[in-house]
CSV table of C-alpha atoms in Angstrom, one decimal:
chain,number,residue,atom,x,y,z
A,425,UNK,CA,-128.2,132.3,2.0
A,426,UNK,CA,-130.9,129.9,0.6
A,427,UNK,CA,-132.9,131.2,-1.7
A,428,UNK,CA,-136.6,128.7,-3.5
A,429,UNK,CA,-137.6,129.9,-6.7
A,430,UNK,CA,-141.2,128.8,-7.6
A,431,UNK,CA,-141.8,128.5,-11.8
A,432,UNK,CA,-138.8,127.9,-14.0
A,433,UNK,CA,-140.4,130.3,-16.9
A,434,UNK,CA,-138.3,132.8,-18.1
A,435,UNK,CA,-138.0,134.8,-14.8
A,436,UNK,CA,-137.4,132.3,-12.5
A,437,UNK,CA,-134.5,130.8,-14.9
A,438,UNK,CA,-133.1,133.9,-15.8
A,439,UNK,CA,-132.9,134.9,-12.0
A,440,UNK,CA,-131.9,131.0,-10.8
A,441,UNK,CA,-128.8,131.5,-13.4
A,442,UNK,CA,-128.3,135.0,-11.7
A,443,UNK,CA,-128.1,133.7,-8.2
A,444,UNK,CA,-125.9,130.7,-8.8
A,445,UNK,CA,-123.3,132.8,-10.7
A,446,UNK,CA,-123.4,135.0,-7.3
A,447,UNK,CA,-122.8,131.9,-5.5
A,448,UNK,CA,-125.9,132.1,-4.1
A,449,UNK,CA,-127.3,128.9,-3.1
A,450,UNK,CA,-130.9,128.4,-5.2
A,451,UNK,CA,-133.1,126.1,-5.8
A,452,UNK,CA,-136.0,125.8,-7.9
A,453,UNK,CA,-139.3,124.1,-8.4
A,454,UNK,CA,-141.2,123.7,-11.6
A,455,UNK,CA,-144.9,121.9,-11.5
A,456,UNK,CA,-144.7,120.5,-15.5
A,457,UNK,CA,-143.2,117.3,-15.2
A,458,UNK,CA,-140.6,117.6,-18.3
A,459,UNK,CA,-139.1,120.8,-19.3
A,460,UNK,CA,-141.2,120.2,-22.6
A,461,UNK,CA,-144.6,119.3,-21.3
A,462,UNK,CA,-147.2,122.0,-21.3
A,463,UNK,CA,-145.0,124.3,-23.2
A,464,UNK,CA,-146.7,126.0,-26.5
A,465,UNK,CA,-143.8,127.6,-29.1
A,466,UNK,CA,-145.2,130.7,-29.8
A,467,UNK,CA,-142.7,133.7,-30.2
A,468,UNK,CA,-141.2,136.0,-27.2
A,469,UNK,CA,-140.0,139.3,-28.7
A,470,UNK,CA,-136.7,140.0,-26.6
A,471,UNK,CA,-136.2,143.8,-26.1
A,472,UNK,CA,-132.6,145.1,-26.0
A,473,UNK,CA,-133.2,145.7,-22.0
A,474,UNK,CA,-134.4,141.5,-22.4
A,475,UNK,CA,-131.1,141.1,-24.4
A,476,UNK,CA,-128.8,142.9,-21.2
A,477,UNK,CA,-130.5,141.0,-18.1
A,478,UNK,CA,-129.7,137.5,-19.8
A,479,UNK,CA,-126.5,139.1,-20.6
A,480,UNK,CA,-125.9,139.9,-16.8
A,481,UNK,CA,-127.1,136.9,-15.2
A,482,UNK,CA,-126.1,133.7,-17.8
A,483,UNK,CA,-123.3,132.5,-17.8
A,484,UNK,CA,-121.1,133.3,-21.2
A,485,UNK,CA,-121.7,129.2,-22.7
A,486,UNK,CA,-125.5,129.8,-21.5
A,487,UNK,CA,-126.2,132.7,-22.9
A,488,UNK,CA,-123.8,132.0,-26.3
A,489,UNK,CA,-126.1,128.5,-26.8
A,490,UNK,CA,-129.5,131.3,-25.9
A,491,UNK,CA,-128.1,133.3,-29.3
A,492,UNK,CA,-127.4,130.7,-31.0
A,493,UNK,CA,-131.3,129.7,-30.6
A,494,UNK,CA,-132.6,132.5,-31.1
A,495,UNK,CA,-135.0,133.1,-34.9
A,496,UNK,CA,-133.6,135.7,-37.5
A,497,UNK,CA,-134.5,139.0,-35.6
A,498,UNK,CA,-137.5,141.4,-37.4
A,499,UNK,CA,-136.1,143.9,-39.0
A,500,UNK,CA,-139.2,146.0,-39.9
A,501,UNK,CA,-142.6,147.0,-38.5
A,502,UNK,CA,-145.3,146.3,-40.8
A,503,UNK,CA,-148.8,147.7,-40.1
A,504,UNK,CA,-152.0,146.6,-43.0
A,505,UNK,CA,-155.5,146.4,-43.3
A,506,UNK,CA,-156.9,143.2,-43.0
A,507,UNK,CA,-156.8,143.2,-47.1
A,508,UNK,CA,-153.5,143.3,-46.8
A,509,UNK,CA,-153.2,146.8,-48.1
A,510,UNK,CA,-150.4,149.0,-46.6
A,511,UNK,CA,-150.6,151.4,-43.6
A,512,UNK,CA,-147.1,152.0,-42.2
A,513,UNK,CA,-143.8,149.9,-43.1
A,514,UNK,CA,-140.9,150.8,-41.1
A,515,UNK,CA,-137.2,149.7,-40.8
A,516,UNK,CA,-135.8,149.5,-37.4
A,517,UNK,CA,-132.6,147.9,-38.5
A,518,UNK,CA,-130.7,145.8,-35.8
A,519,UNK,CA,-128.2,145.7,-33.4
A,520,UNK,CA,-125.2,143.8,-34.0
A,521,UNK,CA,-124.3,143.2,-30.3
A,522,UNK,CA,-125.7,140.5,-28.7
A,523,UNK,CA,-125.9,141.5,-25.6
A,524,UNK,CA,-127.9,144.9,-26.7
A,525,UNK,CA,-130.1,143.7,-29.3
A,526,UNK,CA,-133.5,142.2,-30.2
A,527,UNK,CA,-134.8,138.6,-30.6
A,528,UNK,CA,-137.3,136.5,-31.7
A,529,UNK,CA,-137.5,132.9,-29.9
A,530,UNK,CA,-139.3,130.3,-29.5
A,531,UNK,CA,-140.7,129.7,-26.0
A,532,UNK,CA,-139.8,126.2,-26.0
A,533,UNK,CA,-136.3,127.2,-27.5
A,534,UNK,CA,-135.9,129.4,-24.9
A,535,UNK,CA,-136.4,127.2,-22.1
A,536,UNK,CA,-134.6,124.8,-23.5
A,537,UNK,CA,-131.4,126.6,-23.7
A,538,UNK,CA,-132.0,128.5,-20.1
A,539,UNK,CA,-132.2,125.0,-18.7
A,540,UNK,CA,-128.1,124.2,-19.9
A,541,UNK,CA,-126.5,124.6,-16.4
A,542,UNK,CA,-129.2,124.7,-13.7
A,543,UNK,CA,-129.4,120.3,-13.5
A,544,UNK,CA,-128.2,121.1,-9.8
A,545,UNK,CA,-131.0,123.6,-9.6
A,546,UNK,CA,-133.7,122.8,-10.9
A,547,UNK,CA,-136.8,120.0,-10.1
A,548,UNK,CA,-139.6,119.4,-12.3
A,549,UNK,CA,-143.0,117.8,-11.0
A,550,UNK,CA,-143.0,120.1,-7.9
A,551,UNK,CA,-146.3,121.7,-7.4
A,552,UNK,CA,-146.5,124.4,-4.7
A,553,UNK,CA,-149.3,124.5,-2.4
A,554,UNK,CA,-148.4,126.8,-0.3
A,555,UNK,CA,-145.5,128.4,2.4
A,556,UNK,CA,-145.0,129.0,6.4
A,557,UNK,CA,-142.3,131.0,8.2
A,558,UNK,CA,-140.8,129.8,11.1
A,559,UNK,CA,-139.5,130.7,14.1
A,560,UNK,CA,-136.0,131.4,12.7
A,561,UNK,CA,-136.6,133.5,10.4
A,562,UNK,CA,-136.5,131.1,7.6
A,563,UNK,CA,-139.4,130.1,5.4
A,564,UNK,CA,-140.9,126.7,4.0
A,565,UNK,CA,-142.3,125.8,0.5
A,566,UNK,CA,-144.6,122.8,0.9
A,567,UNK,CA,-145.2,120.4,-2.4
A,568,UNK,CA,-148.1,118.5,-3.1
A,569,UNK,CA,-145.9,115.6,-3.2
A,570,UNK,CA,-145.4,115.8,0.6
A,571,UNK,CA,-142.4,117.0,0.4
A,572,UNK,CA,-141.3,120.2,1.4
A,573,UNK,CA,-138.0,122.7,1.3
A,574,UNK,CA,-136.9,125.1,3.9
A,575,UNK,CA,-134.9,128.7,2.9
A,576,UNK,CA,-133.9,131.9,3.6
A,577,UNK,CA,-135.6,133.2,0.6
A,578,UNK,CA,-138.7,132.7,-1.3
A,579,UNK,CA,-139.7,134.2,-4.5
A,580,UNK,CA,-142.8,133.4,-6.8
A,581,UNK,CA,-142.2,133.4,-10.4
A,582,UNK,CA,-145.1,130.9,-11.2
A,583,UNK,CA,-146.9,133.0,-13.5
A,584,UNK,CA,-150.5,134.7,-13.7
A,585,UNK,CA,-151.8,131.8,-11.5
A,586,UNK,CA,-149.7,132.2,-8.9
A,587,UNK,CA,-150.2,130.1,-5.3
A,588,UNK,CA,-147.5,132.5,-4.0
A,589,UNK,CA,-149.1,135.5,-4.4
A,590,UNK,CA,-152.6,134.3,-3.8
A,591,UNK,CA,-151.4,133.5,-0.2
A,592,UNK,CA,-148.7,136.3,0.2
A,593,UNK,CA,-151.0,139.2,-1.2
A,594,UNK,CA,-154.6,137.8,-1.2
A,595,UNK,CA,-156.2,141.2,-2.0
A,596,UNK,CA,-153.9,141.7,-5.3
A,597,UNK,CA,-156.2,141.6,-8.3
A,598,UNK,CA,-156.5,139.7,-11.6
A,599,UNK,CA,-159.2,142.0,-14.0
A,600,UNK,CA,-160.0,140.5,-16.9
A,601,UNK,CA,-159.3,143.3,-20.3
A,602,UNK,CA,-162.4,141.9,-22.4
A,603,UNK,CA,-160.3,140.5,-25.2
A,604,UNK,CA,-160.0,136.8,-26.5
A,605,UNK,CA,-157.1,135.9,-29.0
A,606,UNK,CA,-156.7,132.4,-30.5
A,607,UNK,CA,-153.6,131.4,-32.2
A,608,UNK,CA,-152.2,129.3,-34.2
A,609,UNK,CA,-149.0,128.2,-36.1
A,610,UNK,CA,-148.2,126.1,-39.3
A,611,UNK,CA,-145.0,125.6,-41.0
A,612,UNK,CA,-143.3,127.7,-42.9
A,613,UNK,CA,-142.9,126.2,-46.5
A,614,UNK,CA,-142.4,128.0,-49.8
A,615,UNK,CA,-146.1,127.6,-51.0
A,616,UNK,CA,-147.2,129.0,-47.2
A,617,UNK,CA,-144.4,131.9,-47.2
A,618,UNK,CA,-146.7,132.8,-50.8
A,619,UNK,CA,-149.7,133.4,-48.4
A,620,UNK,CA,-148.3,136.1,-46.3
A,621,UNK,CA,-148.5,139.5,-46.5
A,622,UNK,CA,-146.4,141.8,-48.3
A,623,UNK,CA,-143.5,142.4,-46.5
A,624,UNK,CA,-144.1,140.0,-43.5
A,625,UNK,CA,-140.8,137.8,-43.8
A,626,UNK,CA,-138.4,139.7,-41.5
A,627,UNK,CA,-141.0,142.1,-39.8
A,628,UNK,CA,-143.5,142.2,-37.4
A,629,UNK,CA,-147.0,142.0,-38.6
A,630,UNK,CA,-150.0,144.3,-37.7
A,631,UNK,CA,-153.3,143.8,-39.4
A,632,UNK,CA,-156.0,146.3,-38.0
A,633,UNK,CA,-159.2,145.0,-39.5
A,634,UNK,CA,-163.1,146.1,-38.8
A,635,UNK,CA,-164.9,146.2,-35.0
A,636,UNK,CA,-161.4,145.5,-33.2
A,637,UNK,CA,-160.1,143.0,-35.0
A,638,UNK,CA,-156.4,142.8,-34.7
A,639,UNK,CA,-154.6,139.9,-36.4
A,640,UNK,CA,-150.3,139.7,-35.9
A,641,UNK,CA,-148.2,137.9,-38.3
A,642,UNK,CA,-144.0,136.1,-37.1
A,643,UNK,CA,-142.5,134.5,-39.2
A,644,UNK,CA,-139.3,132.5,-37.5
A,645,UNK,CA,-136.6,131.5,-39.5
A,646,UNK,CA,-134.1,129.3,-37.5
A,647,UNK,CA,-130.3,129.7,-38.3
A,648,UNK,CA,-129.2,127.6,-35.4
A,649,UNK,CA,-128.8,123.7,-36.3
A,650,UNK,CA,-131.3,121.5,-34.6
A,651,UNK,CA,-133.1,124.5,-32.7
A,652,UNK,CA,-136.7,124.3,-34.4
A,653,UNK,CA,-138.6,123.8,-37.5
A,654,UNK,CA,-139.1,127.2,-39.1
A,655,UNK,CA,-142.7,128.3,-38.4
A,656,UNK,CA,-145.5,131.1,-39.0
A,657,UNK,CA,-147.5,132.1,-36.0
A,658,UNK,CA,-150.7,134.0,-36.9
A,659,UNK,CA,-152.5,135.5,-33.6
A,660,UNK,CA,-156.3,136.2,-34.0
A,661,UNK,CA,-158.0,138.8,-31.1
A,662,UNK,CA,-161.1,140.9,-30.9
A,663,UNK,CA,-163.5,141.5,-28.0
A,664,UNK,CA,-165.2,139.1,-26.1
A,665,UNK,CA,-168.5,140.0,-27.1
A,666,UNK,CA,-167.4,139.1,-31.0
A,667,UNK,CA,-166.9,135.5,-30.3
A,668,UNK,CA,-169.3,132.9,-29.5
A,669,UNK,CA,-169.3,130.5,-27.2
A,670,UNK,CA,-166.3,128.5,-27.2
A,671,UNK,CA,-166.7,126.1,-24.1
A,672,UNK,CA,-165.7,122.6,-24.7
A,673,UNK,CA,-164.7,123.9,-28.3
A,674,UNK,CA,-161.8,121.5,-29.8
A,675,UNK,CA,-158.7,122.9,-31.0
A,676,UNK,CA,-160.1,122.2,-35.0
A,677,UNK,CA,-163.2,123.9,-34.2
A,678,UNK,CA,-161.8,127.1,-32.3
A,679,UNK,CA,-159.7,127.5,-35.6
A,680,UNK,CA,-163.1,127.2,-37.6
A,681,UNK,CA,-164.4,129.9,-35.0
A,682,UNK,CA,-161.4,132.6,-36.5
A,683,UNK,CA,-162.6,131.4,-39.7
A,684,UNK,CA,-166.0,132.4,-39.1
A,685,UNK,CA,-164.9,135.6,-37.7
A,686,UNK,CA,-163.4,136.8,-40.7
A,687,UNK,CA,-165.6,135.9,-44.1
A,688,UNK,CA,-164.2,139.7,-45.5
A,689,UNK,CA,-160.8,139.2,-44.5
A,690,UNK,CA,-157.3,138.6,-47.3
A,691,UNK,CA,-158.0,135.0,-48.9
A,692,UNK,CA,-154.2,134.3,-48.1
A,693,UNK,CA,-155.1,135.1,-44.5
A,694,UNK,CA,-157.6,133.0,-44.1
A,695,UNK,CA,-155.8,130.7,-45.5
A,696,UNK,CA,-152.7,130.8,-43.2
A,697,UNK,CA,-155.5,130.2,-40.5
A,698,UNK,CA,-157.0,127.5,-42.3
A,699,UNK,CA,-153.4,125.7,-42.7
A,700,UNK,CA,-152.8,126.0,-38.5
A,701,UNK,CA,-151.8,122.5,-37.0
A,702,UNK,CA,-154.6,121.6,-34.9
A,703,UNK,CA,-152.4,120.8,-32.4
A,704,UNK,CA,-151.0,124.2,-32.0
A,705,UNK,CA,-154.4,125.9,-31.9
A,706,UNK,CA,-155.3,127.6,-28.5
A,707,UNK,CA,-157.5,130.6,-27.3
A,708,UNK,CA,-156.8,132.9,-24.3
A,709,UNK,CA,-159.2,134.9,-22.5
A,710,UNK,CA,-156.4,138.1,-21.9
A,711,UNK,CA,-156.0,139.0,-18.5
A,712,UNK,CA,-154.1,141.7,-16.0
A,713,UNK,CA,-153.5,142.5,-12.9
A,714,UNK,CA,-154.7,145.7,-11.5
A,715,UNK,CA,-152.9,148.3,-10.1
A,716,UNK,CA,-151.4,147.2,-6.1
A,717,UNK,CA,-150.4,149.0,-3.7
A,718,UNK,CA,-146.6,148.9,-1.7
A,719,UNK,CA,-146.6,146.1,0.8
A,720,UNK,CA,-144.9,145.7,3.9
A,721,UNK,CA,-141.1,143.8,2.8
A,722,UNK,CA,-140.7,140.4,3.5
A,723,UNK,CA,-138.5,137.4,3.0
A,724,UNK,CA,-140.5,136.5,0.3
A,725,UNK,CA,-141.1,138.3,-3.1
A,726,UNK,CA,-142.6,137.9,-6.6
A,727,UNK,CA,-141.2,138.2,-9.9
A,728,UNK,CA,-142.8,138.7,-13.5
A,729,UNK,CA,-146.5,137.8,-14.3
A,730,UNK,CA,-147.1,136.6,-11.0
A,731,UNK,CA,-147.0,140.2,-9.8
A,732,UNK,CA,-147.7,142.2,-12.8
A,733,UNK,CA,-149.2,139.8,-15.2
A,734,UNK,CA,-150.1,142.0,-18.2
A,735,UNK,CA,-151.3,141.7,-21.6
A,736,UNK,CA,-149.0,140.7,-24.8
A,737,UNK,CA,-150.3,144.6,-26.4
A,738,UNK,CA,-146.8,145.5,-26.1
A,739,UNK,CA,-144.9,142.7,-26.2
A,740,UNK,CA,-143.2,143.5,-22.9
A,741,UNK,CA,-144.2,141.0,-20.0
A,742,UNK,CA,-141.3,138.5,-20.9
A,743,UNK,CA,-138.8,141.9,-20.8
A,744,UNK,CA,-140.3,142.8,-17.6
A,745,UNK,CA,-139.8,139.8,-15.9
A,746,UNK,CA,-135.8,139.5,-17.1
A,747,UNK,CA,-135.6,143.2,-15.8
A,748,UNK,CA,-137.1,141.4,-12.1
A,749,UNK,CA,-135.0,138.7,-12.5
A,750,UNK,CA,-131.6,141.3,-13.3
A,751,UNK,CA,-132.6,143.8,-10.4
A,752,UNK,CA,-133.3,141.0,-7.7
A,753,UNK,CA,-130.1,139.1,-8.3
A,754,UNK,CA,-128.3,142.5,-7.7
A,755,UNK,CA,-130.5,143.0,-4.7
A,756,UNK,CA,-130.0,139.3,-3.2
A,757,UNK,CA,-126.5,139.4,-4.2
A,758,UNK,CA,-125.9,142.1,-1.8
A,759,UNK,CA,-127.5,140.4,0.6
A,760,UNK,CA,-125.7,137.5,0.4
A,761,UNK,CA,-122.8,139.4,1.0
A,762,UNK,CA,-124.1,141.1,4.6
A,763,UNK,CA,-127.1,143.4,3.7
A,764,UNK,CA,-130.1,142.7,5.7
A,765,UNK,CA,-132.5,140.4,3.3
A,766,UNK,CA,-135.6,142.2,3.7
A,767,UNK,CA,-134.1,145.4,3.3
A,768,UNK,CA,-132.4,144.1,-0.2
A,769,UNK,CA,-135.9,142.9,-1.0
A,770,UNK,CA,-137.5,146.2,0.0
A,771,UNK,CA,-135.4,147.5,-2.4
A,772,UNK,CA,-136.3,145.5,-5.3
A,773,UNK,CA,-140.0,145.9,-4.7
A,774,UNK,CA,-140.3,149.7,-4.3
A,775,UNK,CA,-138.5,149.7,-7.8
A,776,UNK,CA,-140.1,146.6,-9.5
A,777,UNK,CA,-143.7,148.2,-8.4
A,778,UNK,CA,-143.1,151.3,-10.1
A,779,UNK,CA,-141.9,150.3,-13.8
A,780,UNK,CA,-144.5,147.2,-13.9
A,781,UNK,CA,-147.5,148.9,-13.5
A,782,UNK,CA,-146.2,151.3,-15.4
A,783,UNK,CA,-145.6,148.4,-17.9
A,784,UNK,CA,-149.0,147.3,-17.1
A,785,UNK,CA,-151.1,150.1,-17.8
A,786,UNK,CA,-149.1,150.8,-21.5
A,787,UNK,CA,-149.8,146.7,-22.4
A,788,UNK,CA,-153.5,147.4,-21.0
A,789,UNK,CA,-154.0,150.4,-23.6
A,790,UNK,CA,-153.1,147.9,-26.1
A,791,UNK,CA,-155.1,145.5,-25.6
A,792,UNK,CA,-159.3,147.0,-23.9
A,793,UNK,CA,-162.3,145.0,-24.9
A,794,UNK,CA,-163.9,148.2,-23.5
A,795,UNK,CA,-162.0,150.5,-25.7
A,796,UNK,CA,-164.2,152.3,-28.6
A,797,UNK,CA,-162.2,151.0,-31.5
A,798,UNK,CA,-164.3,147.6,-30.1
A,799,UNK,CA,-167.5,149.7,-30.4
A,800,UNK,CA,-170.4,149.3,-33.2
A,801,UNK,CA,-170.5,152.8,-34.4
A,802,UNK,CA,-168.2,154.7,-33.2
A,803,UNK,CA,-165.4,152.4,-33.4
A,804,UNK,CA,-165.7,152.5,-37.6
A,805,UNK,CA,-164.8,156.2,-36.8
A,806,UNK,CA,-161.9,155.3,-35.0
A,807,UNK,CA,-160.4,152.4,-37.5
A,808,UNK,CA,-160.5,155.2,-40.3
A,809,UNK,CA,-158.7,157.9,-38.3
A,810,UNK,CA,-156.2,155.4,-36.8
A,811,UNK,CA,-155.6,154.2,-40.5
A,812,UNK,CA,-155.5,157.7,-42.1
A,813,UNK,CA,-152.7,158.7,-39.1
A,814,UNK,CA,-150.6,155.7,-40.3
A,815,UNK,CA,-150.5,156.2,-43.6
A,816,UNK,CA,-150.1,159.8,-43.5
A,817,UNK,CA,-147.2,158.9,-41.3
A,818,UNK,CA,-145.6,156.3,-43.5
A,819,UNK,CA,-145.9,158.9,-46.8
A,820,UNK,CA,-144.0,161.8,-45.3
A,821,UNK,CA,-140.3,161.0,-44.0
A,822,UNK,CA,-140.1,163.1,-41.4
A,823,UNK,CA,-143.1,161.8,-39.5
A,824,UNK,CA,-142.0,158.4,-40.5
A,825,UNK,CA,-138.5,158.6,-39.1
A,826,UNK,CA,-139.8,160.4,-35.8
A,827,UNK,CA,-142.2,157.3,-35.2
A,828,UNK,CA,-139.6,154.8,-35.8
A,829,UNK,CA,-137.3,157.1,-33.4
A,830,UNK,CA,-140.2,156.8,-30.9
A,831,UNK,CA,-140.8,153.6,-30.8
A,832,UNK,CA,-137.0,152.1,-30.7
A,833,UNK,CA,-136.8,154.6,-27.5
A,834,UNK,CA,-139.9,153.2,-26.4
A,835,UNK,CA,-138.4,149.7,-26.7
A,836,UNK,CA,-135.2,149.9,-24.3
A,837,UNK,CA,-136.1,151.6,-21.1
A,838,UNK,CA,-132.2,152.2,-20.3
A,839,UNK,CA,-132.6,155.2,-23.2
A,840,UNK,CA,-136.2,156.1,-21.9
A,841,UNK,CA,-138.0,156.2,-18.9
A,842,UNK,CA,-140.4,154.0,-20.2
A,843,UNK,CA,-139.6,150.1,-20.8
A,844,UNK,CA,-142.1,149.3,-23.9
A,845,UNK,CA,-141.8,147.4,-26.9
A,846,UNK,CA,-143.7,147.2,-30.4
A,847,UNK,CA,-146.9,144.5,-30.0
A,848,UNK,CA,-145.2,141.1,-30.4
């Protein structure tokens, strides 16, 4: 069995690592032309479920140099105003086992040490235009190069754009939530680790400020020799209709635009925006898909954002897609060895459909430009219950340790029915 992966992001690796330890013969196609280029190192929170598929499909060296990449994991959630003033600090502690616990990386890290392994596998500058089944059974992925490659097996795993699913399931649907974020990242020095907030170095950091705004904090610490320059990230989001027009904006003057934004907001803060490499500077209009019906199985299938792109409210679209990329190797392992291919594949959709829109809809809550928080009046009402439930929370242990419960439940769907993660 052949099997063409399209997008080496962290699904399509994850699952091209999976399928070559099977013996499965894959082969995958990546449109940047260097495994570097169009890559922007913001953090990817890897849930313990993350931590187990990359487990289960890398090989030991792979995933041992993935570790070994990996930042100093948070150890704490910390929730503040935008002043900086407490609402609900929580340890979550960590997991001493590799294989079951949670990270902080570096996207370009990440990549970097997914690619050890694969030089057989994979091909940069390869941009799919689109696929044809033949006569055999078999199906073709044509490049806009010319070229084209021929397999038993193809799966999209090329993101929120997706030319896969745009032709396979033309009537799935990209909604737009009504949220912009811009973000940033400077480095983290001794003078700049002054500016955060309280608390911040180790933890995850969420600052609910006025009319929606939501600002989080990571600070990555590198351990690893020659994996990255420690870094802050700083992520800036509110509703569309806060923001003006940013068409055509340069990456200096979208940073001037959070600056704008936020003339009330912890001098440190602003501060730590103000200090943002240019270069690192870049805004996202949030986007998700919409709920989709089951399709009829096929010999070709999707993995990760390019089926159930959701927002990063939760912190769970890279986890999802390592939980496609675990299940589908399983799936087209067994396929590999006699079961029919669609029916493997069949298989793999009917349970990949039902935990990521599940994952979806819980990321979508998260993150609703139309959600009354966003609104003018009302939304002050909901900022001051929202803040009064936190700190009430944090000031009485009980409540405190039953929230913290919660949410590590929450965060490793083999202990829950649910597969959700803290924001970040």
């Amino acid at each position: 069995m052949r099997v063409l992966i399209i997008g080496a992001g962290t699904g399509g690796l994850c699952l091209a690592h999976g399928l070559k330890k099977a013996g499965v013969d894959v082969a995958l196609f990546e449109r940047d032309r260097t495994p570097r280029s169009m890559l922007i190192g913001y953090r990817v929170g890897i849930s313990p479920d993350g931590s187990k598929a990359l487990h289960t499909c890398l090989p030991p060296d792979v995933f041992k140099e993935f570790v070994r990449t990996t930042a100093r994991p948070a150890t704490r959630i910390n929730m503040r105003t935008e002043k900086y003033k407490e609402l609900f600090v929580g340890e979550f502690g960590h997991n001493p086992d590799d294989t079951r616990s949670e990270k902080s990386v570096s996207r370009i890290a990440m990549r970097t040490a997914l690619l050890n392994g694969l030089d057989d596998v994979v091909r940069f500058d390869k941009t799919f235009t689109h696929f044809s089944r033949n006569d055999d059974g078999s199906v073709t992925a044509f490049f806009d190069d010319g070229t084209s490659e021929t397999g038993d097996v193809l799966v999209g795993a090329d993101g929120a754009q997706s030319r896969v699913r745009r032709q396979y399931l033309p009537h799935a649907k990209i909604a737009d939530t009504g949220i912009t974020t811009i973000a940033g990242k400077l480095p983290l020095t001794p003078e700049h680790v002054k500016l955060l907030p309280p608390k911040a170095d180790g933890g995850v950091t969420l600052l609910y400020g006025p009319k929606g705004a939501f600002v989080i904090v990571h600070v990555m610490r590198f351990d690893g020799e020659g994996v990255e320059d420690d870094y802050i990230m700083w992520g800036y989001a509110a509703s569309h209709d806060k923001f003006p027009d940013m068409k055509g904006m340069t990456q200096e003057q979208l940073k001037q635009v959070v600056l704008d934004m936020t003339p009330k907001f912890h001098p440190n803060l602003r501060e730590l925006f103000r200090l943002a490499d240019p270069e690192t500077v870049f805004e996202i209009k949030v986007r998700t898909s919409e709920p989709l019906e089951a399709w009829e199985s096929s010999n070709v299938t999707l993995i990760g954002d390019s089926v159930h792109l959701m927002t990063p409210g939760r912190g769970i679209g890279a986890n999802t897609a390592l939980r496609d990329a675990e299940l589908l190797t399983r799936k087209l392992t067994e396929a590999h060895h006699g079961k029919d291919v669609v029916q493997a594949i069949s298989e793999y959709e009917q349970e990949m459909v039902k935990y990521g829109f599940e994952a979806v809809l819980a990321s979508r809550e998260q993150m609703d430009g139309n959600g009354v928080i966003h609104k003018p009046v009302i939304g002050r009402v909901v900022l001051a219950f929202l803040r009064t439930f936190l700190r009430v929370t944090n000031a009485v242990p009980a409540l405190k340790r039953r929230m913290l419960t919660q949410d590590a439940a929450l965060r490793d769907h083999v202990n829950s029915d649910h597969e959700v993660v803290h924001a970040g």
